[in-house]
């Protein structure tokens, strides 16, 4: 096997590395739950819709349900529905049901027969509590009689009424505008197949007529979603644009809804929220703070320890040069740091995706990866250089000191300096950040801090200290300078015990 | 062929090697003898490329160990005095790892390693960590690795130290076998008698300098018993005694060393020549005495 790959394999697949990585992956998965909890704690960022139909004779009911997130994407939801009797001040729960919906769900169950007997006495309400990864919402709607046999409750209804007053069709729906795409979502229970949906856009309070309506497509019972590319139509939607929907049955009878507002949504909002939570969280911080201990140990295992024992001599007597040994083991550590960072971030991102359906934006993932891996590689380079000078216990003492200094002490020194210079004044915050940012250039672990800065700038003061070119130069310098210096020392070093 | 060419090495201010030069030809065993700290191991470490010289070079079959390290290293095997390996490896795994540096794929290396280690009596310890190996086992492991590509040159660095008699016989026989295969073998020791039975010549080093290169027969001649004679006319006796060996006078005594005849023949010659032989004694000279005398004469 290529010695680089062999050294990488024994660097990566060793108990310390694997255990540390496993621990941080678990931390990352835990972080993804933290992200989800943080997102779900915010109310009102979701759009649940439902139609519930109850057969008053048998007690059987059907709930058509769907929930959308703030970017008009269907989201998973844990739904609890409660049937309540009584007046608004005192409602008695007579039935509770729960189900999970992955986007659209049709749920069917039955109420107890003794409940049905109460239907004529008091109003019946339906409370629908939706918990999604992006927020929660409670809606309580009263059941309304549809006919002698059926009652219905629904969220924000759209009634399609016939202009000849022949009948009406119940549906619920929302029209979203996302970028230049009009998304019309419709939950409906139709009397037959073959219905078509038309839409017309109007500005102000005026209602657009059917003559101006465009065909959206065929509608069937349950959820139907229409996506219309408005840029192809040359339509510009403003804040006052309304949409009027028309259902046309197979016989050509048209049912019209009232004009409704279009909900504007923005793409990327959820990803940004996720990224901000991730970047500012303990998970990334823990990994970047403590995984350097693993790379410190790798430099000890790959160079300092065998060098101190004299074990490198037998190796160097093989058909290999000192430079190759030096580079091979350096690359093994670099690969380990890179792969570990990749595995950690992939696990984190995968977990976030599985829980929320969203992942961290690719560009931000790349920045975080480069920042964290860059820090680990730079710190490894420093430790690697130390390992060419010192062996055994002395290497450990010096490298642990360096770790403590760069990971913790430097920040404390900066804070103390800022406090002494500026005192507890309003300027302290900004000046402290400036000094910290400047100090990161002189810290091999600084790349991670810069990466979190670029990924979630909202978490930092708006201070023009961080220069992307200097960030790159600092990172490269912290890697190359110790590596080259270490080689200069290693090539003439006495490798005997 | 192993050619050490004007090698010097400093450790700080200490000049460990001072212009060391010698050759070991193909099909030849050269002993490399010196006291502890004379510079034997330093020379060998330079010869196998693990220590860079401060001046001079070593050529392995004409390839410079400093400028053509990889090619030169392919042509030389080395069993160190104290083989030290990375402790977290198992024996076979380390063999495979090192074989990678010879360009041997893992599957083939594993097969070769099994065969080589089993042949050297380490078949039961293939999956034992090298840290648990005894010194003898480590030397055999080092030998197995050094034989990966069957190099034409070999260096044994005080390999007999710490071995039981069986191990000593094994490595001595191996050196002889290599010689018969036409390999150049350098066999270092601080005990001259260890190399006496197998070497063709011996290179002596003392305090970093080569103080002599002798064939074994020359050494044995010079290490023969000496005759110490007290005669009435010392100076006149020299011309007679010179034909029987090396003569030196010590006061009233004449010392004849490297005798090429029996002591009685020497005495008879003196008596027949009219000398009064007042005292005769024979003094055995060991190889070590030869060595120490060499150091005394040439080293200091």
PDB file of N, CA and C in Angstrom, chain B residues 202-268:
ATOM      1  N   UNK B 202      40.032  -7.492   8.711  1.00  0.00           N
ATOM      2  CA  UNK B 202      39.471  -6.748   9.834  1.00  0.00           C
ATOM      3  C   UNK B 202      39.913  -5.304   9.723  1.00  0.00           C
ATOM      4  N   UNK B 203      38.960  -4.417   9.866  1.00  0.00           N
ATOM      5  CA  UNK B 203      39.242  -2.987   9.893  1.00  0.00           C
ATOM      6  C   UNK B 203      39.153  -2.556  11.345  1.00  0.00           C
ATOM      7  N   UNK B 204      40.215  -1.926  11.820  1.00  0.00           N
ATOM      8  CA  UNK B 204      40.241  -1.504  13.221  1.00  0.00           C
ATOM      9  C   UNK B 204      39.980  -0.005  13.293  1.00  0.00           C
ATOM     10  N   UNK B 205      39.106   0.374  14.185  1.00  0.00           N
ATOM     11  CA  UNK B 205      38.827   1.786  14.391  1.00  0.00           C
ATOM     12  C   UNK B 205      39.011   2.116  15.868  1.00  0.00           C
ATOM     13  N   UNK B 206      39.584   3.285  16.089  1.00  0.00           N
ATOM     14  CA  UNK B 206      39.786   3.719  17.460  1.00  0.00           C
ATOM     15  C   UNK B 206      39.634   5.235  17.518  1.00  0.00           C
ATOM     16  N   UNK B 207      38.799   5.692  18.408  1.00  0.00           N
ATOM     17  CA  UNK B 207      38.514   7.118  18.589  1.00  0.00           C
ATOM     18  C   UNK B 207      38.218   7.789  17.247  1.00  0.00           C
ATOM     19  N   UNK B 208      37.428   7.135  16.453  1.00  0.00           N
ATOM     20  CA  UNK B 208      36.971   7.722  15.205  1.00  0.00           C
ATOM     21  C   UNK B 208      37.939   7.621  14.051  1.00  0.00           C
ATOM     22  N   UNK B 209      39.076   6.966  14.249  1.00  0.00           N
ATOM     23  CA  UNK B 209      40.034   6.881  13.147  1.00  0.00           C
ATOM     24  C   UNK B 209      40.326   5.417  12.844  1.00  0.00           C
ATOM     25  N   UNK B 210      40.588   5.136  11.580  1.00  0.00           N
ATOM     26  CA  UNK B 210      40.996   3.795  11.192  1.00  0.00           C
ATOM     27  C   UNK B 210      42.476   3.638  11.548  1.00  0.00           C
ATOM     28  N   UNK B 211      42.771   2.647  12.347  1.00  0.00           N
ATOM     29  CA  UNK B 211      44.153   2.460  12.788  1.00  0.00           C
ATOM     30  C   UNK B 211      44.811   1.245  12.140  1.00  0.00           C
ATOM     31  N   UNK B 212      44.031   0.534  11.365  1.00  0.00           N
ATOM     32  CA  UNK B 212      44.682  -0.597  10.696  1.00  0.00           C
ATOM     33  C   UNK B 212      43.685  -1.444   9.951  1.00  0.00           C
ATOM     34  N   UNK B 213      44.147  -1.996   8.846  1.00  0.00           N
ATOM     35  CA  UNK B 213      43.341  -2.959   8.094  1.00  0.00           C
ATOM     36  C   UNK B 213      44.245  -4.158   7.854  1.00  0.00           C
ATOM     37  N   UNK B 214      43.852  -5.278   8.397  1.00  0.00           N
ATOM     38  CA  UNK B 214      44.702  -6.477   8.285  1.00  0.00           C
ATOM     39  C   UNK B 214      43.845  -7.648   7.863  1.00  0.00           C
ATOM     40  N   UNK B 215      44.488  -8.536   7.120  1.00  0.00           N
ATOM     41  CA  UNK B 215      43.802  -9.802   6.868  1.00  0.00           C
ATOM     42  C   UNK B 215      43.845 -10.615   8.149  1.00  0.00           C
ATOM     43  N   UNK B 216      42.988 -11.565   8.229  1.00  0.00           N
ATOM     44  CA  UNK B 216      42.933 -12.384   9.442  1.00  0.00           C
ATOM     45  C   UNK B 216      44.228 -13.171   9.618  1.00  0.00           C
ATOM     46  N   UNK B 217      44.795 -13.637   8.505  1.00  0.00           N
ATOM     47  CA  UNK B 217      46.045 -14.406   8.636  1.00  0.00           C
ATOM     48  C   UNK B 217      47.154 -13.515   9.175  1.00  0.00           C
ATOM     49  N   UNK B 218      47.171 -12.253   8.748  1.00  0.00           N
ATOM     50  CA  UNK B 218      48.173 -11.321   9.284  1.00  0.00           C
ATOM     51  C   UNK B 218      47.977 -11.145  10.775  1.00  0.00           C
ATOM     52  N   UNK B 219      46.759 -11.030  11.158  1.00  0.00           N
ATOM     53  CA  UNK B 219      46.471 -10.838  12.573  1.00  0.00           C
ATOM     54  C   UNK B 219      46.908 -12.061  13.374  1.00  0.00           C
ATOM     55  N   UNK B 220      46.583 -13.211  12.825  1.00  0.00           N
ATOM     56  CA  UNK B 220      46.918 -14.424  13.564  1.00  0.00           C
ATOM     57  C   UNK B 220      48.426 -14.590  13.692  1.00  0.00           C
ATOM     58  N   UNK B 221      49.103 -14.213  12.594  1.00  0.00           N
ATOM     59  CA  UNK B 221      50.561 -14.268  12.666  1.00  0.00           C
ATOM     60  C   UNK B 221      51.089 -13.353  13.748  1.00  0.00           C
ATOM     61  N   UNK B 222      50.561 -12.185  13.753  1.00  0.00           N
ATOM     62  CA  UNK B 222      51.064 -11.205  14.711  1.00  0.00           C
ATOM     63  C   UNK B 222      50.619 -11.531  16.125  1.00  0.00           C
ATOM     64  N   UNK B 223      49.651 -12.340  16.227  1.00  0.00           N
ATOM     65  CA  UNK B 223      49.158 -12.674  17.566  1.00  0.00           C
ATOM     66  C   UNK B 223      49.700 -13.997  18.065  1.00  0.00           C
ATOM     67  N   UNK B 224      50.667 -14.561  17.314  1.00  0.00           N
ATOM     68  CA  UNK B 224      51.248 -15.847  17.784  1.00  0.00           C
ATOM     69  C   UNK B 224      52.035 -15.625  19.062  1.00  0.00           C
ATOM     70  N   UNK B 225      52.350 -16.740  19.744  1.00  0.00           N
ATOM     71  CA  UNK B 225      53.124 -16.584  21.000  1.00  0.00           C
ATOM     72  C   UNK B 225      54.454 -15.896  20.724  1.00  0.00           C
ATOM     73  N   UNK B 226      54.945 -15.116  21.672  1.00  0.00           N
ATOM     74  CA  UNK B 226      56.247 -14.452  21.586  1.00  0.00           C
ATOM     75  C   UNK B 226      57.259 -15.202  22.436  1.00  0.00           C
ATOM     76  N   UNK B 227      58.511 -15.125  21.998  1.00  0.00           N
ATOM     77  CA  UNK B 227      59.597 -15.764  22.763  1.00  0.00           C
ATOM     78  C   UNK B 227      60.429 -14.658  23.387  1.00  0.00           C
ATOM     79  N   UNK B 228      60.625 -14.736  24.675  1.00  0.00           N
ATOM     80  CA  UNK B 228      61.419 -13.710  25.366  1.00  0.00           C
ATOM     81  C   UNK B 228      62.717 -14.395  25.816  1.00  0.00           C
ATOM     82  N   UNK B 229      63.837 -13.905  25.294  1.00  0.00           N
ATOM     83  CA  UNK B 229      65.133 -14.578  25.524  1.00  0.00           C
ATOM     84  C   UNK B 229      66.075 -13.590  26.176  1.00  0.00           C
ATOM     85  N   UNK B 230      66.800 -14.073  27.178  1.00  0.00           N
ATOM     86  CA  UNK B 230      67.872 -13.253  27.746  1.00  0.00           C
ATOM     87  C   UNK B 230      69.196 -13.873  27.298  1.00  0.00           C
ATOM     88  N   UNK B 231      69.959 -13.102  26.525  1.00  0.00           N
ATOM     89  CA  UNK B 231      71.255 -13.625  26.050  1.00  0.00           C
ATOM     90  C   UNK B 231      72.364 -12.694  26.524  1.00  0.00           C
ATOM     91  N   UNK B 232      73.624 -13.177  26.363  1.00  0.00           N
ATOM     92  CA  UNK B 232      74.749 -12.376  26.837  1.00  0.00           C
ATOM     93  C   UNK B 232      75.067 -11.228  25.885  1.00  0.00           C
ATOM     94  N   UNK B 233      74.763 -11.436  24.524  1.00  0.00           N
ATOM     95  CA  UNK B 233      75.075 -10.358  23.592  1.00  0.00           C
ATOM     96  C   UNK B 233      73.796 -10.038  22.826  1.00  0.00           C
ATOM     97  N   UNK B 234      73.104  -9.102  23.381  1.00  0.00           N
ATOM     98  CA  UNK B 234      71.764  -8.816  22.837  1.00  0.00           C
ATOM     99  C   UNK B 234      71.833  -8.314  21.410  1.00  0.00           C
ATOM    100  N   UNK B 235      72.659  -7.307  21.163  1.00  0.00           N
ATOM    101  CA  UNK B 235      72.671  -6.667  19.846  1.00  0.00           C
ATOM    102  C   UNK B 235      73.077  -7.649  18.768  1.00  0.00           C
ATOM    103  N   UNK B 236      74.058  -8.499  19.097  1.00  0.00           N
ATOM    104  CA  UNK B 236      74.552  -9.437  18.086  1.00  0.00           C
ATOM    105  C   UNK B 236      73.507 -10.505  17.786  1.00  0.00           C
ATOM    106  N   UNK B 237      72.662 -10.775  18.745  1.00  0.00           N
ATOM    107  CA  UNK B 237      71.675 -11.847  18.542  1.00  0.00           C
ATOM    108  C   UNK B 237      70.560 -11.429  17.592  1.00  0.00           C
ATOM    109  N   UNK B 238      70.401 -10.135  17.388  1.00  0.00           N
ATOM    110  CA  UNK B 238      69.257  -9.668  16.594  1.00  0.00           C
ATOM    111  C   UNK B 238      69.317 -10.205  15.171  1.00  0.00           C
ATOM    112  N   UNK B 239      70.507 -10.146  14.596  1.00  0.00           N
ATOM    113  CA  UNK B 239      70.645 -10.570  13.195  1.00  0.00           C
ATOM    114  C   UNK B 239      70.280 -12.040  13.028  1.00  0.00           C
ATOM    115  N   UNK B 240      70.505 -12.863  14.028  1.00  0.00           N
ATOM    116  CA  UNK B 240      70.117 -14.278  13.944  1.00  0.00           C
ATOM    117  C   UNK B 240      68.620 -14.421  14.152  1.00  0.00           C
ATOM    118  N   UNK B 241      68.100 -13.696  15.099  1.00  0.00           N
ATOM    119  CA  UNK B 241      66.694 -13.896  15.487  1.00  0.00           C
ATOM    120  C   UNK B 241      65.702 -13.277  14.489  1.00  0.00           C
ATOM    121  N   UNK B 242      66.167 -12.320  13.708  1.00  0.00           N
ATOM    122  CA  UNK B 242      65.277 -11.628  12.754  1.00  0.00           C
ATOM    123  C   UNK B 242      64.626 -12.576  11.767  1.00  0.00           C
ATOM    124  N   UNK B 243      65.302 -13.666  11.417  1.00  0.00           N
ATOM    125  CA  UNK B 243      64.717 -14.547  10.418  1.00  0.00           C
ATOM    126  C   UNK B 243      63.598 -15.414  10.997  1.00  0.00           C
ATOM    127  N   UNK B 244      63.425 -15.327  12.332  1.00  0.00           N
ATOM    128  CA  UNK B 244      62.380 -16.162  12.941  1.00  0.00           C
ATOM    129  C   UNK B 244      61.122 -15.375  13.320  1.00  0.00           C
ATOM    130  N   UNK B 245      61.132 -14.056  13.123  1.00  0.00           N
ATOM    131  CA  UNK B 245      59.956 -13.266  13.469  1.00  0.00           C
ATOM    132  C   UNK B 245      60.334 -11.813  13.685  1.00  0.00           C
ATOM    133  N   UNK B 246      59.441 -11.098  14.265  1.00  0.00           N
ATOM    134  CA  UNK B 246      59.711  -9.681  14.558  1.00  0.00           C
ATOM    135  C   UNK B 246      60.478  -9.589  15.839  1.00  0.00           C
ATOM    136  N   UNK B 247      61.531  -8.813  15.823  1.00  0.00           N
ATOM    137  CA  UNK B 247      62.425  -8.765  16.985  1.00  0.00           C
ATOM    138  C   UNK B 247      62.381  -7.379  17.594  1.00  0.00           C
ATOM    139  N   UNK B 248      62.322  -7.331  18.887  1.00  0.00           N
ATOM    140  CA  UNK B 248      62.499  -6.065  19.581  1.00  0.00           C
ATOM    141  C   UNK B 248      63.256  -6.325  20.869  1.00  0.00           C
ATOM    142  N   UNK B 249      63.999  -5.348  21.287  1.00  0.00           N
ATOM    143  CA  UNK B 249      64.819  -5.531  22.485  1.00  0.00           C
ATOM    144  C   UNK B 249      64.189  -4.808  23.635  1.00  0.00           C
ATOM    145  N   UNK B 250      64.293  -5.399  24.791  1.00  0.00           N
ATOM    146  CA  UNK B 250      63.804  -4.747  25.994  1.00  0.00           C
ATOM    147  C   UNK B 250      64.874  -4.949  27.062  1.00  0.00           C
ATOM    148  N   UNK B 251      65.812  -4.023  27.134  1.00  0.00           N
ATOM    149  CA  UNK B 251      66.905  -4.134  28.112  1.00  0.00           C
ATOM    150  C   UNK B 251      67.784  -5.313  27.772  1.00  0.00           C
ATOM    151  N   UNK B 252      67.832  -6.220  28.726  1.00  0.00           N
ATOM    152  CA  UNK B 252      68.673  -7.408  28.506  1.00  0.00           C
ATOM    153  C   UNK B 252      67.940  -8.489  27.733  1.00  0.00           C
ATOM    154  N   UNK B 253      66.708  -8.296  27.418  1.00  0.00           N
ATOM    155  CA  UNK B 253      65.896  -9.326  26.791  1.00  0.00           C
ATOM    156  C   UNK B 253      65.630  -8.975  25.334  1.00  0.00           C
ATOM    157  N   UNK B 254      65.470 -10.033  24.601  1.00  0.00           N
ATOM    158  CA  UNK B 254      65.057  -9.876  23.201  1.00  0.00           C
ATOM    159  C   UNK B 254      63.697 -10.547  23.063  1.00  0.00           C
ATOM    160  N   UNK B 255      62.776  -9.866  22.436  1.00  0.00           N
ATOM    161  CA  UNK B 255      61.417 -10.431  22.246  1.00  0.00           C
ATOM    162  C   UNK B 255      61.246 -10.740  20.773  1.00  0.00           C
ATOM    163  N   UNK B 256      60.945 -11.989  20.524  1.00  0.00           N
ATOM    164  CA  UNK B 256      60.693 -12.400  19.133  1.00  0.00           C
ATOM    165  C   UNK B 256      59.196 -12.729  19.041  1.00  0.00           C
ATOM    166  N   UNK B 257      58.463 -11.964  18.268  1.00  0.00           N
ATOM    167  CA  UNK B 257      57.031 -12.228  18.144  1.00  0.00           C
ATOM    168  C   UNK B 257      56.702 -12.624  16.714  1.00  0.00           C
ATOM    169  N   UNK B 258      55.570 -13.252  16.529  1.00  0.00           N
ATOM    170  CA  UNK B 258      55.189 -13.762  15.203  1.00  0.00           C
ATOM    171  C   UNK B 258      56.129 -14.858  14.764  1.00  0.00           C
ATOM    172  N   UNK B 259      56.477 -15.718  15.718  1.00  0.00           N
ATOM    173  CA  UNK B 259      57.431 -16.805  15.430  1.00  0.00           C
ATOM    174  C   UNK B 259      56.985 -17.637  14.241  1.00  0.00           C
ATOM    175  N   UNK B 260      57.925 -17.907  13.374  1.00  0.00           N
ATOM    176  CA  UNK B 260      57.591 -18.753  12.230  1.00  0.00           C
ATOM    177  C   UNK B 260      58.211 -20.133  12.373  1.00  0.00           C
ATOM    178  N   UNK B 261      58.706 -20.403  13.556  1.00  0.00           N
ATOM    179  CA  UNK B 261      59.249 -21.740  13.822  1.00  0.00           C
ATOM    180  C   UNK B 261      59.048 -22.037  15.290  1.00  0.00           C
ATOM    181  N   UNK B 262      59.521 -23.189  15.704  1.00  0.00           N
ATOM    182  CA  UNK B 262      59.306 -23.554  17.106  1.00  0.00           C
ATOM    183  C   UNK B 262      60.343 -22.860  17.981  1.00  0.00           C
ATOM    184  N   UNK B 263      60.013 -22.592  19.226  1.00  0.00           N
ATOM    185  CA  UNK B 263      60.979 -21.955  20.145  1.00  0.00           C
ATOM    186  C   UNK B 263      62.281 -22.745  20.283  1.00  0.00           C
ATOM    187  N   UNK B 264      62.175 -24.060  20.256  1.00  0.00           N
ATOM    188  CA  UNK B 264      63.397 -24.867  20.455  1.00  0.00           C
ATOM    189  C   UNK B 264      64.367 -24.679  19.297  1.00  0.00           C
ATOM    190  N   UNK B 265      63.845 -24.497  18.119  1.00  0.00           N
ATOM    191  CA  UNK B 265      64.723 -24.283  16.956  1.00  0.00           C
ATOM    192  C   UNK B 265      65.464 -22.961  17.102  1.00  0.00           C
ATOM    193  N   UNK B 266      64.801 -21.978  17.625  1.00  0.00           N
ATOM    194  CA  UNK B 266      65.420 -20.655  17.821  1.00  0.00           C
ATOM    195  C   UNK B 266      66.545 -20.770  18.843  1.00  0.00           C
ATOM    196  N   UNK B 267      66.274 -21.442  19.938  1.00  0.00           N
ATOM    197  CA  UNK B 267      67.277 -21.582  21.000  1.00  0.00           C
ATOM    198  C   UNK B 267      68.476 -22.360  20.474  1.00  0.00           C
ATOM    199  N   UNK B 268      68.226 -23.403  19.700  1.00  0.00           N
ATOM    200  CA  UNK B 268      69.316 -24.240  19.161  1.00  0.00           C
ATOM    201  C   UNK B 268      70.215 -23.391  18.278  1.00  0.00           C
TER     202      UNK B 268
END
